[in-house]
mmCIF file of N, CA, C and O in Angstrom:
data_model
loop_
_atom_site.group_PDB
_atom_site.id
_atom_site.type_symbol
_atom_site.label_atom_id
_atom_site.label_comp_id
_atom_site.label_asym_id
_atom_site.label_seq_id
_atom_site.Cartn_x
_atom_site.Cartn_y
_atom_site.Cartn_z
ATOM 1 N N MET D 770 13.624 2.642 -0.699
ATOM 2 C CA MET D 770 12.093 3.255 0.365
ATOM 3 C C MET D 770 11.901 5.136 -0.129
ATOM 4 O O MET D 770 12.776 5.658 -0.599
ATOM 5 N N LYS D 771 11.001 5.120 -1.541
ATOM 6 C CA LYS D 771 10.367 6.275 -1.212
ATOM 7 C C LYS D 771 9.223 6.831 -1.059
ATOM 8 O O LYS D 771 8.082 5.557 -0.430
ATOM 9 N N GLY D 772 8.656 7.780 -0.503
ATOM 10 C CA GLY D 772 7.262 8.437 0.280
ATOM 11 C C GLY D 772 6.784 9.594 -0.300
ATOM 12 O O GLY D 772 7.874 10.737 -0.689
ATOM 13 N N ALA D 773 5.592 10.147 -0.486
ATOM 14 C CA ALA D 773 5.369 11.081 -0.097
ATOM 15 C C ALA D 773 4.025 11.584 -0.095
ATOM 16 O O ALA D 773 3.039 10.617 0.460
ATOM 17 N N VAL D 774 3.827 13.067 0.010
ATOM 18 C CA VAL D 774 2.397 13.034 0.465
ATOM 19 C C VAL D 774 1.541 13.591 -1.135
ATOM 20 O O VAL D 774 2.127 14.736 -1.377
ATOM 21 N N ARG D 775 0.028 13.181 -0.863
ATOM 22 C CA ARG D 775 -0.537 13.621 -2.045
ATOM 23 C C ARG D 775 -1.515 14.644 -1.358
ATOM 24 O O ARG D 775 -2.442 14.271 -1.127
ATOM 25 N N ILE D 776 -1.611 16.335 -1.498
ATOM 26 C CA ILE D 776 -2.284 17.200 -0.909
ATOM 27 C C ILE D 776 -3.374 17.243 -1.750
ATOM 28 O O ILE D 776 -3.518 17.257 -2.991
ATOM 29 N N GLN D 777 -4.253 16.360 -0.996
ATOM 30 C CA GLN D 777 -5.872 16.981 -1.437
ATOM 31 C C GLN D 777 -7.027 17.680 -0.751
ATOM 32 O O GLN D 777 -6.764 18.201 0.288
ATOM 33 N N PRO D 778 -8.036 18.062 -1.340
ATOM 34 C CA PRO D 778 -8.994 19.417 -0.867
ATOM 35 C C PRO D 778 -9.595 19.039 0.814
ATOM 36 O O PRO D 778 -9.585 19.345 1.818
ATOM 37 N N GLN D 779 -9.684 17.408 0.788
ATOM 38 C CA GLN D 779 -10.422 16.900 1.715
ATOM 39 C C GLN D 779 -9.561 16.633 2.368
ATOM 40 O O GLN D 779 -9.889 16.389 3.860
ATOM 41 N N GLU D 780 -9.035 15.471 2.279
ATOM 42 C CA GLU D 780 -8.220 14.689 3.001
ATOM 43 C C GLU D 780 -6.587 14.251 2.607
ATOM 44 O O GLU D 780 -6.595 14.207 1.085
ATOM 45 N N ASN D 781 -5.489 13.945 3.495
ATOM 46 C CA ASN D 781 -4.295 14.370 2.273
ATOM 47 C C ASN D 781 -4.246 12.496 2.020
ATOM 48 O O ASN D 781 -4.391 12.106 3.061
ATOM 49 N N VAL D 782 -2.937 12.303 0.900
ATOM 50 C CA VAL D 782 -3.078 10.759 0.754
ATOM 51 C C VAL D 782 -1.751 10.662 1.067
ATOM 52 O O VAL D 782 -0.631 11.004 0.402
ATOM 53 N N TYR D 783 -0.945 9.607 1.947
ATOM 54 C CA TYR D 783 -0.143 9.323 2.203
ATOM 55 C C TYR D 783 0.671 8.200 0.999
ATOM 56 O O TYR D 783 0.363 7.025 1.571
ATOM 57 N N LEU D 784 2.122 7.961 0.957
ATOM 58 C CA LEU D 784 2.259 7.074 0.324
ATOM 59 C C LEU D 784 3.778 6.538 0.840
ATOM 60 O O LEU D 784 4.500 7.804 0.806
ATOM 61 N N LEU D 785 3.757 5.533 0.780
ATOM 62 C CA LEU D 785 4.883 4.868 0.892
ATOM 63 C C LEU D 785 5.428 3.182 0.180
ATOM 64 O O LEU D 785 4.611 2.681 -0.346
ATOM 65 N N SER D 786 6.932 3.534 -0.599
ATOM 66 C CA SER D 786 7.057 2.162 -1.412
ATOM 67 C C SER D 786 7.783 1.830 -0.966
ATOM 68 O O SER D 786 9.184 2.793 -0.502
ATOM 69 N N PHE D 787 8.396 -0.037 -0.519
ATOM 70 C CA PHE D 787 10.025 -0.270 -0.668
ATOM 71 C C PHE D 787 9.974 -1.054 -0.858
ATOM 72 O O PHE D 787 9.095 -1.669 -1.077
ATOM 73 N N VAL D 788 11.065 -2.167 -0.801
ATOM 74 C CA VAL D 788 11.629 -3.129 -1.408
ATOM 75 C C VAL D 788 11.764 -4.047 0.010
ATOM 76 O O VAL D 788 12.517 -3.850 0.604
ATOM 77 N N THR D 789 11.800 -5.029 -0.429
ATOM 78 C CA THR D 789 11.644 -6.239 1.176
ATOM 79 C C THR D 789 11.686 -7.671 0.776
ATOM 80 O O THR D 789 11.556 -7.916 -0.766
ATOM 81 N N ASN D 790 11.859 -8.710 1.138
ATOM 82 C CA ASN D 790 11.390 -10.012 0.906
ATOM 83 C C ASN D 790 10.295 -10.641 1.200
ATOM 84 O O ASN D 790 8.915 -9.839 1.660
ATOM 85 N N GLU D 791 9.908 -11.433 0.238
ATOM 86 C CA GLU D 791 8.107 -12.076 0.307
ATOM 87 C C GLU D 791 7.799 -12.157 2.099
ATOM 88 O O GLU D 791 6.636 -11.636 2.567
ATOM 89 N N GLN D 792 8.509 -12.441 2.785
ATOM 90 C CA GLN D 792 8.213 -12.848 4.298
ATOM 91 C C GLN D 792 8.160 -11.798 5.014
ATOM 92 O O GLN D 792 6.759 -11.595 6.154
ATOM 93 N N ILE D 793 8.399 -10.574 4.710
ATOM 94 C CA ILE D 793 9.032 -9.541 5.806
ATOM 95 C C ILE D 793 7.658 -8.763 5.282
ATOM 96 O O ILE D 793 6.434 -8.044 5.689
ATOM 97 N N ALA D 794 7.045 -8.838 3.635
ATOM 98 C CA ALA D 794 6.059 -7.952 3.098
ATOM 99 C C ALA D 794 4.590 -8.098 3.496
ATOM 100 O O ALA D 794 3.902 -7.846 4.230
ATOM 101 N N GLU D 795 4.904 -9.909 3.933
ATOM 102 C CA GLU D 795 3.439 -10.622 4.386
ATOM 103 C C GLU D 795 3.521 -10.332 5.796
ATOM 104 O O GLU D 795 2.449 -10.093 6.602
ATOM 105 N N ALA D 796 4.307 -9.895 6.601
ATOM 106 C CA ALA D 796 4.433 -9.906 7.872
ATOM 107 C C ALA D 796 3.875 -8.292 8.479
ATOM 108 O O ALA D 796 2.919 -8.081 9.350
ATOM 109 N N ILE D 797 4.367 -7.324 7.494
ATOM 110 C CA ILE D 797 4.126 -6.252 7.523
ATOM 111 C C ILE D 797 2.577 -5.764 7.180
ATOM 112 O O ILE D 797 1.627 -5.094 8.002
ATOM 113 N N THR D 798 2.127 -6.761 6.104
ATOM 114 C CA THR D 798 0.837 -6.384 5.667
ATOM 115 C C THR D 798 -0.220 -7.118 7.172
ATOM 116 O O THR D 798 -0.866 -6.312 7.423
ATOM 117 N N GLU D 799 0.214 -8.364 7.563
ATOM 118 C CA GLU D 799 -0.799 -8.938 8.474
ATOM 119 C C GLU D 799 -0.502 -7.505 10.047
ATOM 120 O O GLU D 799 -1.715 -7.686 10.731
ATOM 121 N N ASP D 800 0.559 -7.141 10.019
ATOM 122 C CA ASP D 800 0.415 -6.085 11.095
ATOM 123 C C ASP D 800 -0.318 -5.110 10.689
ATOM 124 O O ASP D 800 -0.826 -4.376 12.045
ATOM 125 N N LEU D 801 -0.507 -4.689 9.894
ATOM 126 C CA LEU D 801 -2.194 -3.735 9.677
ATOM 127 C C LEU D 801 -3.237 -4.117 9.682
ATOM 128 O O LEU D 801 -4.139 -3.424 9.595
ATOM 129 N N HIS D 802 -3.337 -5.410 10.162
ATOM 130 C CA HIS D 802 -4.895 -5.696 10.366
ATOM 131 C C HIS D 802 -6.274 -5.457 9.207
ATOM 132 O O HIS D 802 -6.580 -4.807 9.329
ATOM 133 N N PRO D 803 -5.136 -6.244 8.391
ATOM 134 C CA PRO D 803 -6.442 -6.494 6.713
ATOM 135 C C PRO D 803 -7.282 -6.677 6.370
ATOM 136 O O PRO D 803 -7.583 -7.947 7.654
ATOM 137 N N ASP D 804 -8.492 -5.677 5.950
ATOM 138 C CA ASP D 804 -9.724 -6.504 6.001
ATOM 139 C C ASP D 804 -10.330 -7.695 5.532
ATOM 140 O O ASP D 804 -10.985 -8.752 5.842
ATOM 141 N N TYR D 805 -9.468 -8.475 4.778
ATOM 142 C CA TYR D 805 -9.217 -9.284 4.101
ATOM 143 C C TYR D 805 -8.106 -9.934 3.657
ATOM 144 O O TYR D 805 -7.171 -9.308 3.439
ATOM 145 N N PRO D 806 -7.347 -10.916 2.815
ATOM 146 C CA PRO D 806 -6.127 -11.400 3.012
ATOM 147 C C PRO D 806 -5.560 -10.922 1.870
ATOM 148 O O PRO D 806 -6.413 -10.869 0.887
ATOM 149 N N LEU D 807 -4.314 -11.168 1.416
ATOM 150 C CA LEU D 807 -4.009 -10.601 0.095
ATOM 151 C C LEU D 807 -4.136 -11.554 -0.759
ATOM 152 O O LEU D 807 -4.325 -12.391 -0.553
ATOM 153 N N ALA D 808 -4.739 -11.094 -1.948
ATOM 154 C CA ALA D 808 -4.991 -11.714 -3.112
ATOM 155 C C ALA D 808 -4.668 -10.809 -4.318
ATOM 156 O O ALA D 808 -5.250 -9.922 -4.420
ATOM 157 N N VAL D 809 -4.589 -11.725 -5.200
ATOM 158 C CA VAL D 809 -4.330 -10.977 -6.729
ATOM 159 C C VAL D 809 -5.958 -10.877 -7.504
ATOM 160 O O VAL D 809 -6.669 -11.715 -7.464
ATOM 161 N N GLU D 810 -5.802 -9.774 -7.947
ATOM 162 C CA GLU D 810 -6.989 -8.855 -8.279
ATOM 163 C C GLU D 810 -7.005 -8.758 -9.719
ATOM 164 O O GLU D 810 -7.934 -7.717 -10.065
ATOM 165 N N GLY D 811 -6.157 -9.366 -10.656
ATOM 166 C CA GLY D 811 -5.699 -8.705 -11.664
ATOM 167 C C GLY D 811 -5.496 -7.749 -11.903
ATOM 168 O O GLY D 811 -4.180 -7.374 -10.774
ATOM 169 N N PRO D 812 -5.038 -7.072 -12.762
ATOM 170 C CA PRO D 812 -4.602 -5.091 -12.885
ATOM 171 C C PRO D 812 -5.207 -4.991 -11.450
ATOM 172 O O PRO D 812 -6.633 -4.252 -11.607
ATOM 173 N N SER D 813 -4.245 -4.076 -10.732
ATOM 174 C CA SER D 813 -4.950 -3.224 -9.686
ATOM 175 C C SER D 813 -5.663 -1.997 -9.726
ATOM 176 O O SER D 813 -4.761 -1.330 -10.766
ATOM 177 N N SER D 814 -6.360 -1.881 -9.294
ATOM 178 C CA SER D 814 -7.193 -0.459 -9.212
ATOM 179 C C SER D 814 -6.520 0.607 -7.889
ATOM 180 O O SER D 814 -6.904 -0.168 -6.861
ATOM 181 N N SER D 815 -6.085 1.506 -7.762
ATOM 182 C CA SER D 815 -5.714 2.257 -6.723
ATOM 183 C C SER D 815 -6.269 3.576 -6.643
ATOM 184 O O SER D 815 -6.232 4.130 -7.123
ATOM 185 N N SER D 816 -7.805 3.296 -5.996
ATOM 186 C CA SER D 816 -8.123 4.563 -5.943
ATOM 187 C C SER D 816 -7.565 5.608 -5.015
ATOM 188 O O SER D 816 -7.633 7.318 -4.982
ATOM 189 N N LEU D 817 -7.055 5.782 -4.117
ATOM 190 C CA LEU D 817 -5.856 6.282 -3.265
ATOM 191 C C LEU D 817 -4.987 6.865 -4.072
ATOM 192 O O LEU D 817 -4.269 7.880 -3.788
ATOM 193 N N SER D 818 -4.407 5.979 -4.332
ATOM 194 C CA SER D 818 -2.476 6.904 -5.124
ATOM 195 C C SER D 818 -2.470 7.558 -6.395
ATOM 196 O O SER D 818 -1.686 8.176 -6.625
ATOM 197 N N GLY D 819 -3.706 7.014 -7.158
ATOM 198 C CA GLY D 819 -3.510 7.867 -8.121
ATOM 199 C C GLY D 819 -2.415 8.083 -9.014
ATOM 200 O O GLY D 819 -1.649 6.470 -9.147
ATOM 201 N N GLU D 820 -1.727 8.720 -9.261
ATOM 202 C CA GLU D 820 -0.638 8.981 -10.263
ATOM 203 C C GLU D 820 0.790 9.204 -9.134
ATOM 204 O O GLU D 820 2.035 9.670 -9.539
ATOM 205 N N GLY D 821 0.277 9.326 -8.251
ATOM 206 C CA GLY D 821 1.319 9.633 -7.053
ATOM 207 C C GLY D 821 3.058 8.594 -7.245
ATOM 208 O O GLY D 821 3.846 9.035 -7.020
ATOM 209 N N PHE D 822 2.457 7.417 -7.096
ATOM 210 C CA PHE D 822 3.954 5.684 -7.399
ATOM 211 C C PHE D 822 4.594 6.888 -8.837
ATOM 212 O O PHE D 822 5.805 6.267 -8.736
ATOM 213 N N LYS D 823 4.040 6.989 -9.600
ATOM 214 C CA LYS D 823 4.512 7.258 -10.797
ATOM 215 C C LYS D 823 5.708 8.577 -10.592
ATOM 216 O O LYS D 823 6.581 8.581 -11.491
ATOM 217 N N ARG D 824 4.951 9.455 -10.028
ATOM 218 C CA ARG D 824 5.707 10.401 -10.330
ATOM 219 C C ARG D 824 7.165 10.391 -8.894
ATOM 220 O O ARG D 824 7.775 11.159 -8.748
ATOM 221 N N LEU D 825 7.250 9.269 -8.288
ATOM 222 C CA LEU D 825 7.742 9.056 -7.275
ATOM 223 C C LEU D 825 9.245 8.129 -8.323
ATOM 224 O O LEU D 825 9.966 7.270 -8.153
ATOM 225 N N ASP D 826 8.851 8.200 -9.625
ATOM 226 C CA ASP D 826 9.362 7.154 -10.510
ATOM 227 C C ASP D 826 9.549 5.527 -10.204
ATOM 228 O O ASP D 826 10.628 4.738 -10.352
ATOM 229 N N LEU D 827 8.523 5.556 -9.947
ATOM 230 C CA LEU D 827 7.964 4.158 -9.671
ATOM 231 C C LEU D 827 6.739 3.255 -10.584
ATOM 232 O O LEU D 827 5.719 4.320 -10.601
ATOM 233 N N THR D 828 6.766 2.428 -10.762
ATOM 234 C CA THR D 828 5.662 1.458 -11.936
ATOM 235 C C THR D 828 4.325 1.472 -10.950
ATOM 236 O O THR D 828 4.531 0.591 -9.695
ATOM 237 N N PRO D 829 3.156 2.064 -10.991
ATOM 238 C CA PRO D 829 2.639 2.093 -10.265
ATOM 239 C C PRO D 829 1.593 0.511 -9.684
ATOM 240 O O PRO D 829 2.375 0.017 -11.097
ATOM 241 N N PRO D 830 0.913 0.568 -8.940
ATOM 242 C CA PRO D 830 0.924 -1.140 -8.778
ATOM 243 C C PRO D 830 -0.226 -1.419 -9.707
ATOM 244 O O PRO D 830 -0.436 -2.397 -9.759
ATOM 245 N N GLN D 831 -1.233 -0.126 -10.160
ATOM 246 C CA GLN D 831 -2.043 -1.250 -11.022
ATOM 247 C C GLN D 831 -1.433 -1.290 -12.273
ATOM 248 O O GLN D 831 -2.505 -1.688 -13.288
ATOM 249 N N GLU D 832 -0.132 -0.852 -12.446
ATOM 250 C CA GLU D 832 -0.081 -1.155 -13.950
ATOM 251 C C GLU D 832 1.401 -2.606 -13.760
ATOM 252 O O GLU D 832 1.694 -3.398 -14.522
ATOM 253 N N LEU D 833 1.276 -3.555 -12.638
ATOM 254 C CA LEU D 833 1.912 -4.866 -12.222
ATOM 255 C C LEU D 833 0.805 -5.857 -12.821
ATOM 256 O O LEU D 833 -0.212 -5.776 -12.137
ATOM 257 N N LYS D 834 1.558 -6.554 -12.879
ATOM 258 C CA LYS D 834 0.556 -8.175 -13.375
ATOM 259 C C LYS D 834 0.500 -8.681 -11.891
ATOM 260 O O LYS D 834 1.681 -9.015 -11.461
ATOM 261 N N SER D 835 -0.360 -9.772 -11.764
ATOM 262 C CA SER D 835 -0.091 -10.695 -10.412
ATOM 263 C C SER D 835 0.419 -9.840 -9.102
ATOM 264 O O SER D 835 0.857 -10.702 -8.193
ATOM 265 N N VAL D 836 -0.517 -8.690 -9.088
ATOM 266 C CA VAL D 836 -0.051 -7.732 -8.075
ATOM 267 C C VAL D 836 -0.857 -8.463 -7.000
ATOM 268 O O VAL D 836 -2.162 -8.615 -6.980
ATOM 269 N N ARG D 837 -0.724 -8.025 -5.978
ATOM 270 C CA ARG D 837 -1.651 -8.988 -4.641
ATOM 271 C C ARG D 837 -1.771 -7.706 -3.819
ATOM 272 O O ARG D 837 -1.389 -6.883 -2.895
ATOM 273 N N THR D 838 -3.567 -7.684 -3.062
ATOM 274 C CA THR D 838 -3.955 -6.166 -2.976
ATOM 275 C C THR D 838 -4.675 -6.689 -1.625
ATOM 276 O O THR D 838 -5.396 -7.833 -1.511
ATOM 277 N N THR D 839 -4.608 -5.980 -0.837
ATOM 278 C CA THR D 839 -5.840 -5.833 0.509
ATOM 279 C C THR D 839 -5.700 -4.180 1.053
ATOM 280 O O THR D 839 -5.430 -3.557 0.503
ATOM 281 N N ARG D 840 -7.125 -4.189 1.499
ATOM 282 C CA ARG D 840 -7.089 -2.694 2.460
ATOM 283 C C ARG D 840 -6.806 -3.268 3.910
ATOM 284 O O ARG D 840 -7.322 -4.347 4.178
ATOM 285 N N ALA D 841 -6.842 -2.158 4.380
ATOM 286 C CA ALA D 841 -7.109 -2.325 6.044
ATOM 287 C C ALA D 841 -8.165 -0.892 6.713
ATOM 288 O O ALA D 841 -7.347 0.443 5.986
ATOM 289 N N CYS D 842 -8.554 -1.269 7.255
ATOM 290 C CA CYS D 842 -9.323 0.476 7.964
ATOM 291 C C CYS D 842 -8.876 -0.102 9.936
ATOM 292 O O CYS D 842 -9.595 -0.568 10.704
ATOM 293 N N PRO D 843 -7.995 0.960 10.350
ATOM 294 C CA PRO D 843 -7.404 0.730 11.413
ATOM 295 C C PRO D 843 -8.347 1.310 12.422
ATOM 296 O O PRO D 843 -9.154 0.644 13.861
ATOM 297 N N PRO D 844 -9.495 2.109 12.423
ATOM 298 C CA PRO D 844 -10.323 1.929 13.539
ATOM 299 C C PRO D 844 -11.385 1.405 13.755
ATOM 300 O O PRO D 844 -11.801 1.327 15.024
ATOM 301 N N CYS D 845 -11.680 0.689 12.170
ATOM 302 C CA CYS D 845 -12.645 -0.638 12.637
ATOM 303 C C CYS D 845 -12.064 -1.774 13.162
ATOM 304 O O CYS D 845 -13.132 -2.652 13.926
ATOM 305 N N VAL D 846 -10.525 -1.881 13.356
ATOM 306 C CA VAL D 846 -10.106 -2.823 14.172
ATOM 307 C C VAL D 846 -9.466 -2.396 15.740
ATOM 308 O O VAL D 846 -9.097 -3.178 16.238
ATOM 309 N N GLY D 847 -9.818 -1.005 16.058
ATOM 310 C CA GLY D 847 -9.783 -0.664 17.022
ATOM 311 C C GLY D 847 -7.884 -0.405 17.129
ATOM 312 O O GLY D 847 -7.124 -0.843 18.394
ATOM 313 N N ASP D 848 -7.049 -0.181 15.966
ATOM 314 C CA ASP D 848 -5.852 0.112 16.167
ATOM 315 C C ASP D 848 -5.344 0.958 16.400
ATOM 316 O O ASP D 848 -4.958 2.045 15.712
ATOM 317 N N SER D 849 -4.890 1.262 17.755
ATOM 318 C CA SER D 849 -4.445 2.837 18.388
ATOM 319 C C SER D 849 -3.531 3.051 18.078
ATOM 320 O O SER D 849 -3.027 4.743 18.078
ATOM 321 N N ARG D 850 -2.320 2.364 17.114
ATOM 322 C CA ARG D 850 -1.158 2.626 17.135
ATOM 323 C C ARG D 850 -1.350 3.805 15.623
ATOM 324 O O ARG D 850 -0.872 4.463 15.210
ATOM 325 N N ARG D 851 -2.413 3.354 15.049
ATOM 326 C CA ARG D 851 -2.888 4.085 13.378
ATOM 327 C C ARG D 851 -4.010 4.829 13.830
ATOM 328 O O ARG D 851 -4.525 5.195 12.651
ATOM 329 N N ARG D 852 -4.076 5.299 14.970
ATOM 330 C CA ARG D 852 -5.886 6.301 15.189
ATOM 331 C C ARG D 852 -5.877 7.545 14.458
ATOM 332 O O ARG D 852 -6.750 7.877 13.957
ATOM 333 N N HIS D 853 -4.940 8.311 13.579
ATOM 334 C CA HIS D 853 -4.825 8.884 12.550
ATOM 335 C C HIS D 853 -5.440 8.806 11.192
ATOM 336 O O HIS D 853 -5.311 9.217 10.220
ATOM 337 N N ILE D 854 -5.386 7.637 11.006
ATOM 338 C CA ILE D 854 -5.663 6.659 9.174
ATOM 339 C C ILE D 854 -7.043 5.863 9.487
ATOM 340 O O ILE D 854 -7.143 5.323 10.222
ATOM 341 N N GLN D 855 -7.580 6.627 8.927
ATOM 342 C CA GLN D 855 -8.665 6.106 8.347
ATOM 343 C C GLN D 855 -8.773 4.822 7.439
ATOM 344 O O GLN D 855 -9.922 4.103 7.626
ATOM 345 N N GLY D 856 -7.982 4.725 6.733
ATOM 346 C CA GLY D 856 -7.824 3.636 5.657
ATOM 347 C C GLY D 856 -6.430 3.425 5.193
ATOM 348 O O GLY D 856 -5.728 4.173 4.488
ATOM 349 N N ILE D 857 -6.302 2.131 4.416
ATOM 350 C CA ILE D 857 -4.829 1.878 3.648
ATOM 351 C C ILE D 857 -4.843 0.565 2.473
ATOM 352 O O ILE D 857 -5.910 0.101 3.108
ATOM 353 N N GLU D 858 -4.310 1.517 1.768
ATOM 354 C CA GLU D 858 -4.128 0.362 0.563
ATOM 355 C C GLU D 858 -3.455 -0.225 0.281
ATOM 356 O O GLU D 858 -2.177 0.589 0.571
ATOM 357 N N ILE D 859 -2.892 -1.741 0.252
ATOM 358 C CA ILE D 859 -1.546 -2.682 0.423
ATOM 359 C C ILE D 859 -1.774 -2.992 -0.442
ATOM 360 O O ILE D 859 -2.392 -3.410 -1.331
ATOM 361 N N HIS D 860 -0.576 -2.783 -1.584
ATOM 362 C CA HIS D 860 -0.024 -3.429 -2.672
ATOM 363 C C HIS D 860 1.235 -4.184 -2.357
ATOM 364 O O HIS D 860 1.686 -3.662 -1.929
ATOM 365 N N ILE D 861 1.288 -4.892 -3.209
ATOM 366 C CA ILE D 861 2.359 -5.971 -2.455
ATOM 367 C C ILE D 861 2.461 -7.164 -4.840
ATOM 368 O O ILE D 861 2.466 -7.877 -4.970
ATOM 369 N N GLY D 862 4.104 -6.625 -4.969
ATOM 370 C CA GLY D 862 4.564 -7.085 -6.662
ATOM 371 C C GLY D 862 6.064 -7.294 -6.897
ATOM 372 O O GLY D 862 6.464 -6.751 -5.568
ATOM 373 N N GLU D 863 6.378 -8.570 -7.211
ATOM 374 C CA GLU D 863 7.249 -9.105 -7.342
ATOM 375 C C GLU D 863 8.554 -8.339 -8.331
ATOM 376 O O GLU D 863 7.617 -7.555 -9.315
ATOM 377 N N VAL D 864 9.414 -7.909 -7.974
ATOM 378 C CA VAL D 864 10.486 -6.954 -8.621
ATOM 379 C C VAL D 864 11.338 -8.263 -8.874
ATOM 380 O O VAL D 864 12.016 -9.085 -7.923
ATOM 381 N N PRO D 865 12.385 -7.625 -9.492
ATOM 382 C CA PRO D 865 13.765 -8.377 -10.134
ATOM 383 C C PRO D 865 14.297 -8.776 -8.435
ATOM 384 O O PRO D 865 14.736 -8.123 -7.860
ATOM 385 N N GLY D 866 14.951 -10.011 -8.276
ATOM 386 C CA GLY D 866 15.951 -10.742 -7.446
ATOM 387 C C GLY D 866 14.812 -11.393 -6.350
ATOM 388 O O GLY D 866 15.787 -11.217 -5.310
ATOM 389 N N ASP D 867 13.892 -12.044 -6.675
ATOM 390 C CA ASP D 867 13.114 -12.816 -5.496
ATOM 391 C C ASP D 867 12.696 -11.210 -4.262
ATOM 392 O O ASP D 867 12.853 -12.169 -2.861
ATOM 393 N N ARG D 868 12.565 -10.021 -5.007
ATOM 394 C CA ARG D 868 12.016 -9.601 -4.082
ATOM 395 C C ARG D 868 10.746 -8.835 -4.012
ATOM 396 O O ARG D 868 10.478 -8.914 -5.224
ATOM 397 N N MET D 869 10.175 -8.382 -3.306
ATOM 398 C CA MET D 869 8.432 -7.665 -3.129
ATOM 399 C C MET D 869 8.834 -6.245 -3.190
ATOM 400 O O MET D 869 10.039 -5.878 -2.208
ATOM 401 N N ARG D 870 7.849 -5.583 -3.988
ATOM 402 C CA ARG D 870 8.274 -4.084 -3.735
ATOM 403 C C ARG D 870 6.290 -4.183 -2.703
ATOM 404 O O ARG D 870 5.461 -4.447 -3.418
ATOM 405 N N VAL D 871 6.343 -3.255 -1.865
ATOM 406 C CA VAL D 871 5.506 -3.162 -0.920
ATOM 407 C C VAL D 871 5.340 -1.714 -1.404
ATOM 408 O O VAL D 871 5.607 -0.326 -1.329
ATOM 409 N N TYR D 872 3.906 -1.439 -1.531
ATOM 410 C CA TYR D 872 2.909 -0.052 -1.975
ATOM 411 C C TYR D 872 2.143 0.305 -1.155
ATOM 412 O O TYR D 872 1.394 -0.544 -0.324
ATOM 413 N N LEU D 873 1.989 1.837 -0.232
ATOM 414 C CA LEU D 873 0.854 1.568 1.038
ATOM 415 C C LEU D 873 0.469 2.544 0.157
ATOM 416 O O LEU D 873 1.487 3.707 0.353
ATOM 417 N N ALA D 874 -0.356 2.981 0.490
ATOM 418 C CA ALA D 874 -1.140 4.694 0.329
ATOM 419 C C ALA D 874 -2.738 4.476 1.731
ATOM 420 O O ALA D 874 -3.215 3.810 1.413
ATOM 421 N N ALA D 875 -1.996 5.327 2.388
ATOM 422 C CA ALA D 875 -3.216 5.722 3.271
ATOM 423 C C ALA D 875 -4.257 7.394 3.425
ATOM 424 O O ALA D 875 -3.175 7.911 3.110
ATOM 425 N N TYR D 876 -4.974 7.248 4.262
ATOM 426 C CA TYR D 876 -5.751 8.517 4.188
ATOM 427 C C TYR D 876 -5.798 8.766 5.681
ATOM 428 O O TYR D 876 -6.260 7.561 6.231
#
């Protein structure tokens, strides 16, 4: 598990990445109440994470092939557990050993 805070002038971006199995990765995604189901969108583009994951010595999600991506808006669905978060980008990509790397970027 690796995490960081990317300090920006208007709002900070919180980065978290970890490896787990596919079932848990999908359960975590569902618990975040995504705006749409996880889907492969070609090379992922992450407007939030920038080079943040690369600075954590991780391959950024935008460089993975067949990464599944979605977004969540906690205030939009009344998720009071995450009331201080305005949006979350979620990326899930395969890593060796039948595992999945989950990337979360929240602001």
